[in-house]
Coordinates of C-alpha atoms and ligand atoms in Angstrom, one line a residue:
M1 CA 20.9 39.8 36.2
Q2 CA 21.0 37.5 33.0
T3 CA 17.7 35.8 31.8
V4 CA 17.5 32.1 30.9
P5 CA 16.0 31.3 27.4
L6 CA 13.1 28.9 27.6
L7 CA 11.8 26.6 25.2
D8 CA 8.7 26.7 23.2
H9 CA 6.8 23.3 23.2
T10 CA 5.9 22.0 19.7
P11 CA 3.5 19.0 19.8
E12 CA 4.8 16.3 17.5
T13 CA 2.9 13.2 16.1
I14 CA 4.7 10.0 17.0
V15 CA 3.7 6.5 15.7
I16 CA 3.8 3.6 17.8
L17 CA 3.6 0.2 16.3
G18 CA 1.9 -2.2 18.9
G19 CA -0.8 -1.6 21.5
G20 CA 0.5 -4.0 24.3
P21 CA 1.8 -2.9 27.8
A22 CA 4.9 -1.1 26.2
G23 CA 3.1 0.6 23.5
I24 CA 0.3 2.0 25.6
S25 CA 2.6 3.0 28.4
C26 CA 4.8 4.8 25.8
A27 CA 1.7 6.6 24.4
L28 CA 0.5 7.7 27.7
W29 CA 3.7 9.1 28.5
L30 CA 4.2 10.9 25.4
K31 CA 0.5 12.1 25.7
N32 CA 1.4 13.5 29.1
L33 CA 4.6 15.1 27.6
G34 CA 2.4 17.2 25.4
H35 CA 2.9 15.1 22.1
H36 CA 0.2 13.2 20.0
P37 CA 0.9 9.6 19.9
V38 CA -0.8 7.3 17.4
I39 CA -0.9 3.6 18.2
L40 CA -1.2 1.4 15.2
E41 CA -2.2 -2.1 16.6
S42 CA -2.3 -5.1 14.1
G43 CA -4.9 -7.1 16.3
S44 CA -8.5 -6.3 16.8
E45 CA -7.9 -4.8 20.2
T46 CA -5.2 -3.6 22.4
G47 CA -3.7 -5.1 25.6
G48 CA -1.2 -7.3 24.0
T49 CA 0.1 -10.8 25.3
P50 CA -1.7 -10.3 28.7
G51 CA -4.9 -10.4 26.8
Q52 CA -4.3 -14.1 25.9
I53 CA -3.5 -15.2 29.4
D54 CA -6.5 -15.8 31.7
R55 CA -4.2 -16.5 34.9
P56 CA -3.4 -14.6 37.9
N57 CA -0.5 -12.2 37.5
R58 CA 1.5 -12.3 40.6
W59 CA 4.3 -10.1 39.4
I60 CA 2.9 -6.5 39.6
A61 CA 3.3 -5.0 43.0
G62 CA 0.2 -3.2 44.3
M63 CA -2.1 -5.2 42.1
P64 CA -2.3 -8.5 44.1
E65 CA -5.7 -9.6 42.6
I66 CA -5.0 -8.9 38.9
T67 CA -5.1 -11.5 36.1
S68 CA -3.2 -10.9 33.0
L69 CA -6.4 -10.6 31.2
G70 CA -7.7 -8.2 33.7
L71 CA -4.7 -6.1 33.3
A72 CA -5.1 -6.2 29.4
Q73 CA -8.7 -4.7 30.1
K74 CA -7.5 -2.1 32.3
L75 CA -4.9 -0.9 29.5
Q76 CA -7.7 -0.8 27.1
E77 CA -9.8 1.3 29.5
Q78 CA -6.7 3.6 29.9
C79 CA -6.6 4.1 26.2
T80 CA -10.1 5.4 26.4
V81 CA -9.8 7.4 29.5
S82 CA -6.6 9.1 28.4
D83 CA -8.1 9.7 24.9
L84 CA -5.2 8.0 23.0
Q85 CA -5.5 7.6 19.4
V86 CA -5.6 3.9 18.6
L87 CA -6.1 2.3 15.3
T88 CA -6.7 -1.4 15.4
E89 CA -6.3 -4.0 12.5
A90 CA -3.6 -1.7 11.2
K91 CA -1.0 -3.0 8.8
V92 CA 2.0 -0.7 8.3
L93 CA 2.9 -0.7 4.6
S94 CA 5.9 1.5 4.5
V95 CA 8.1 3.9 6.7
S96 CA 10.3 6.5 4.9
C97 CA 12.7 8.9 6.6
A98 CA 13.2 12.2 4.7
E99 CA 15.7 13.4 7.3
S100 CA 16.2 13.0 11.1
H101 CA 12.9 13.1 13.0
N102 CA 10.9 13.5 9.8
F103 CA 9.0 10.2 8.9
K104 CA 6.2 9.3 6.8
V105 CA 4.3 6.2 7.7
T106 CA 1.8 4.5 5.3
Y107 CA -0.6 2.0 6.7
S108 CA -4.0 0.4 6.0
T109 CA -7.0 -0.2 8.3
S110 CA -10.4 -1.4 7.6
D111 CA -11.2 2.3 6.3
G112 CA -8.6 2.1 3.6
T113 CA -4.9 3.3 3.4
A114 CA -3.7 6.5 5.0
E115 CA -0.4 8.0 5.8
T116 CA 0.9 10.2 8.5
D117 CA 3.9 12.4 9.0
C118 CA 5.6 12.0 12.3
A119 CA 8.7 12.9 14.2
A120 CA 9.5 9.4 15.7
V121 CA 8.6 5.7 15.0
I122 CA 8.4 3.5 18.0
F123 CA 8.4 -0.4 17.6
A124 CA 6.6 -2.2 20.5
T125 CA 5.4 -5.2 18.6
G126 CA 6.5 -7.8 21.2
V127 CA 7.9 -11.2 20.6
R128 CA 6.6 -14.6 19.5
P129 CA 7.7 -18.1 20.2
R130 CA 10.5 -19.5 18.2
S131 CA 9.2 -22.0 15.7
L132 CA 10.4 -25.2 14.2
E133 CA 12.7 -23.3 11.8
S134 CA 15.1 -22.8 14.5
V135 CA 15.4 -26.6 15.0
D136 CA 17.5 -28.4 12.5
S137 CA 14.8 -30.6 11.3
K138 CA 15.0 -33.0 8.2
D139 CA 11.4 -33.7 8.2
Q140 CA 8.7 -31.1 9.1
E141 CA 5.8 -33.0 7.7
I142 CA 4.3 -33.6 10.9
H143 CA 0.7 -33.1 12.0
S144 CA 0.1 -29.8 13.6
E145 CA -1.8 -31.3 16.7
N146 CA 1.5 -33.3 17.4
I147 CA 3.6 -30.2 18.0
E148 CA 2.7 -27.3 20.2
L149 CA 4.5 -24.0 20.2
D150 CA 2.4 -21.8 22.5
P151 CA 3.8 -21.6 25.9
L152 CA 0.4 -22.1 27.5
G153 CA -1.1 -24.3 24.7
H154 CA -1.0 -27.4 26.9
L155 CA -3.4 -25.5 29.3
T156 CA -6.0 -24.9 26.8
G157 CA -8.7 -27.5 25.3
R158 CA -7.8 -30.6 27.1
T159 CA -6.9 -30.6 30.8
S160 CA -6.0 -34.1 31.2
H161 CA -2.9 -35.5 29.6
D162 CA -3.3 -39.0 31.2
G163 CA -0.8 -41.4 29.9
E164 CA 0.3 -39.0 27.0
R165 CA 4.1 -39.6 26.2
S166 CA 5.2 -35.9 26.0
L167 CA 8.6 -34.6 24.9
V168 CA 9.2 -31.1 26.1
V169 CA 12.2 -29.4 24.5
G170 CA 13.9 -26.3 26.1
G171 CA 15.8 -25.4 29.2
A172 CA 14.3 -22.1 30.4
D173 CA 11.3 -21.4 32.6
N174 CA 8.6 -22.1 30.0
A175 CA 10.0 -25.6 29.3
F176 CA 10.0 -26.4 33.0
F177 CA 6.6 -25.0 33.7
T178 CA 5.2 -26.8 30.8
A179 CA 6.9 -30.2 31.9
N180 CA 5.6 -29.6 35.5
D181 CA 1.9 -29.0 34.3
L182 CA 2.2 -32.1 32.1
V183 CA 3.3 -34.3 35.0
N184 CA 0.6 -33.0 37.2
S185 CA -1.9 -33.8 34.6
G186 CA -0.9 -37.4 34.2
A187 CA 1.7 -37.3 31.3
N188 CA 4.9 -39.3 31.0
V189 CA 7.3 -36.4 30.3
T190 CA 10.8 -36.5 28.9
L191 CA 12.4 -33.1 29.2
A192 CA 15.2 -32.3 26.8
C193 CA 17.7 -29.8 27.5
R194 CA 20.5 -28.8 25.0
S195 CA 22.8 -27.7 27.9
L196 CA 22.6 -26.8 31.6
P197 CA 19.0 -25.5 32.3
K198 CA 18.6 -21.7 32.6
A199 CA 15.2 -22.1 34.4
Q200 CA 14.9 -20.5 37.9
S201 CA 16.0 -22.7 40.7
M202 CA 12.4 -23.1 42.2
I203 CA 11.1 -24.7 39.2
Q204 CA 14.2 -26.8 38.8
S205 CA 13.8 -28.0 42.1
Q206 CA 10.0 -29.0 41.6
I207 CA 11.1 -30.8 38.5
K208 CA 13.9 -32.7 40.5
S209 CA 11.2 -33.8 42.8
H210 CA 9.2 -35.4 39.8
V211 CA 12.5 -37.0 38.5
D212 CA 13.1 -38.6 42.1
S213 CA 9.6 -40.0 42.1
G214 CA 10.0 -41.4 38.6
K215 CA 7.3 -39.3 36.9
L216 CA 9.7 -37.5 34.6
R217 CA 13.1 -37.8 33.1
V218 CA 15.4 -35.0 32.0
V219 CA 17.8 -35.9 29.2
Q220 CA 20.6 -34.0 27.4
G221 CA 20.0 -33.3 23.6
S222 CA 18.1 -31.5 21.1
P223 CA 15.8 -32.9 18.3
T224 CA 17.3 -33.1 14.9
S225 CA 14.3 -34.5 13.0
F226 CA 10.8 -35.3 13.4
R227 CA 8.8 -38.2 11.5
Q228 CA 5.0 -38.8 11.7
T229 CA 4.3 -42.6 12.5
G230 CA 0.6 -42.9 12.7
S231 CA -0.6 -40.7 15.5
S232 CA 2.7 -40.5 17.2
V233 CA 6.0 -38.7 16.4
E234 CA 9.3 -40.2 16.2
V235 CA 12.1 -37.8 17.2
E236 CA 15.7 -38.1 16.2
M237 CA 17.8 -36.5 19.1
S238 CA 21.4 -35.6 19.1
G239 CA 23.1 -35.5 22.5
L240 CA 26.7 -34.5 23.3
T241 CA 28.0 -38.2 23.4
E242 CA 25.3 -40.0 21.5
S243 CA 22.1 -39.8 19.2
F244 CA 19.0 -41.6 20.2
T245 CA 15.3 -41.9 19.1
L246 CA 12.2 -41.1 21.0
E247 CA 8.7 -42.1 20.3
V248 CA 6.2 -39.8 21.7
D249 CA 2.6 -38.6 21.3
K250 CA 3.3 -34.9 21.4
V251 CA 6.2 -32.6 21.3
Y252 CA 6.1 -29.3 23.2
L253 CA 8.9 -26.8 21.8
R254 CA 9.8 -24.1 24.3
L255 CA 12.6 -22.7 22.4
G256 CA 12.3 -19.1 23.7
F257 CA 11.1 -16.1 21.8
T258 CA 12.0 -14.1 18.7
P259 CA 10.9 -10.4 17.9
R260 CA 7.4 -10.1 16.2
F261 CA 8.3 -8.5 13.0
E262 CA 6.1 -10.4 10.5
G263 CA 5.2 -8.2 7.4
L264 CA 7.7 -5.5 8.7
E265 CA 11.0 -7.3 7.3
E266 CA 11.3 -5.2 4.2
I267 CA 10.6 -2.0 6.1
L268 CA 13.3 -2.7 8.7
D269 CA 15.7 -3.5 5.7
N270 CA 15.0 -0.2 3.9
L271 CA 15.6 1.8 7.2
K272 CA 18.9 -0.1 7.6
L273 CA 18.1 -1.1 11.2
T274 CA 20.6 -3.7 12.7
M275 CA 19.9 -6.8 14.8
D276 CA 22.2 -8.3 17.4
Q277 CA 23.5 -11.8 17.4
Q278 CA 20.2 -13.1 18.9
G279 CA 18.1 -11.5 16.2
F280 CA 16.8 -8.8 18.5
P281 CA 17.0 -5.0 17.7
Q282 CA 20.4 -3.6 18.4
L283 CA 19.5 -0.7 20.9
D284 CA 21.3 1.8 22.8
S285 CA 20.7 1.9 26.6
D286 CA 17.8 4.3 26.2
G287 CA 16.1 2.4 23.7
R288 CA 17.2 4.1 20.4
W289 CA 17.4 1.9 17.4
C290 CA 18.9 4.6 15.3
S291 CA 19.7 8.2 15.7
Q292 CA 17.0 9.3 13.2
G293 CA 14.4 8.7 15.5
I294 CA 13.5 5.1 15.7
Y295 CA 13.0 3.3 19.0
C296 CA 12.1 0.2 20.6
C297 CA 10.3 -0.9 23.9
G298 CA 9.0 -3.7 25.7
D299 CA 9.7 -7.4 25.0
L300 CA 11.7 -6.3 21.8
N301 CA 14.4 -4.8 24.2
R302 CA 16.2 -8.1 24.9
H303 CA 18.0 -6.4 27.9
E304 CA 14.7 -5.8 29.8
V305 CA 13.2 -8.7 32.0
S306 CA 10.2 -10.2 29.9
A307 CA 7.3 -8.8 32.2
V308 CA 4.4 -6.4 32.2
V309 CA 6.1 -4.1 34.7
S310 CA 9.3 -3.7 32.7
S311 CA 7.3 -3.4 29.4
L312 CA 5.4 -0.4 31.1
A313 CA 8.7 1.1 32.4
G314 CA 10.3 0.5 29.0
G315 CA 7.6 2.3 27.4
A316 CA 8.1 5.2 29.7
Q317 CA 11.8 5.4 29.3
V318 CA 11.5 5.5 25.5
A319 CA 9.0 8.3 25.7
K320 CA 11.4 10.3 27.8
T321 CA 14.1 9.5 25.4
V322 CA 12.0 10.7 22.5
E323 CA 11.1 13.8 24.2
Y324 CA 14.7 14.6 24.9
D325 CA 15.8 13.8 21.4
L326 CA 13.0 16.1 19.9
R327 CA 14.1 19.1 22.2
R328 CA 17.8 18.6 21.2
S329 CA 16.9 18.3 17.5
K330 CA 15.3 21.9 17.4
Ligands
FAD1 C1 3.1 -17.4 28.3 C2 3.4 -16.1 28.9 C3 3.0 -15.8 30.3 C4 3.5 -14.6 30.8 N1 3.1 -14.3 32.0 C5 3.4 -13.2 32.6 C6 3.1 -12.7 33.9 O1 2.5 -13.6 34.8 N2 3.4 -11.6 34.5 C7 4.1 -10.6 33.7 O2 4.5 -9.5 34.2 N3 4.5 -11.1 32.5 C8 4.2 -12.2 31.8 N4 4.5 -12.4 30.6 C9 5.4 -11.4 29.9 C10 4.4 -10.3 29.3 O3 3.3 -10.8 28.8 C11 5.3 -9.4 28.3 O4 6.5 -9.1 28.9 C12 4.5 -8.1 27.9 O5 3.2 -8.5 27.4 C13 5.4 -7.4 26.8 O6 4.6 -6.4 26.3 P1 4.9 -5.8 25.0 O7 4.0 -4.6 24.9 O8 6.3 -5.6 24.7 O9 4.5 -6.9 23.9 P2 3.1 -7.5 23.7 O10 2.3 -7.6 24.9 O11 3.3 -8.8 23.0 O12 2.4 -6.5 22.7 C14 2.6 -6.4 21.4 C15 1.5 -5.8 20.6 O13 2.0 -5.6 19.4 C16 1.0 -6.1 18.4 N5 1.8 -6.2 17.0 C17 2.6 -7.3 16.7 N6 3.0 -7.1 15.6 C18 2.5 -5.9 14.9 C19 2.8 -5.2 13.9 N7 3.4 -5.6 12.7 N8 2.0 -3.9 13.7 C20 1.3 -3.6 14.8 N9 1.1 -4.1 16.0 C21 1.6 -5.3 16.1 C22 0.5 -7.3 18.9 O14 -0.9 -7.6 18.4 C23 0.4 -6.9 20.4 O15 -0.8 -6.3 20.8 C24 4.2 -13.6 29.9 C25 4.5 -13.9 28.7 C26 4.0 -15.0 28.1 C27 4.4 -15.5 26.6

């Protein structure tokens, strides 16, 4: 009878940038797979985007009562209970790759600068709203209070938008939800879509009922320039067949999301990591960004649904991929 050779397990250090749902899930799985994950989180606490949303989260099977904020708190608790190593207010200064699965990551925290050797680097830094740069604007000298980028910004601070002339720009869910919220709080809303809306049909249908009752109009076009005129904003709009001007009190840009890589650009360049046409990391189906041992998960993976459940699953998937790659690299 022939015997089968078995592997020895060597625990490896793996650095994860970002302590949102994807980063924490990935760390937990790596820990359970016998490795030593280190989460470097740029913020003062973990939990990621859900930590900024104090609203019910109705999208997680088995957790009917949870809010996004409550979920972020549970993720933080999980870091403690599972004894995950988390460094907050961490800034990654450099990542160098000597050979496959052999990295040195230098970072700073409030304790100073440090470096760690690791076998893999995982990016889980999430996304941020696309900003004005992506609009072909001739004049960006507008007051910040007249432009809103945060997808939930219209809900904070003022709750009434009575009589406000609002322009919402965008054709996906966030634009439609914002337009709906604004109409419901008394604003006169113009919703501008560049092309056929991509928003889910349920919210499109709700918006249609506002159009039918004369509370909102949906126009085809995109802004080409903004001009501050007193307390309002003049927006030049370009449509397929015509150009027109709108004067509004506030513009809500809902232009989608882009990877959150601020401060990491040089590192990504040095590592020669490639982006796809949408500016997102070019990954294989298992989350590998390159064969040397760099991976991505969560919202950074454009092919996943942008949601907590898929970020948790994406973190798990990448942890399994890392474990498989490390096994094969021995
Ligand atoms: C307005 C809004 C509402 C949403 N509502 C829901 C909902 O109801 N239900 C649902 O399931 N999903 C919802 N989502 C989506 C959900 O929040 C995301 O899919 C999920 O948070 C993605 O997890 P992530 O870990 O990839 O990124 P994030 O949650 O964004 O976490 C990324 C983490 O990385 C950190 N980071 C960023 N840059 C660096 C860096 N350079 N170095 C180190 N750390 C860094 C950030 O501080 C953050 O903690 C919503 C998203 C938005 C924007």
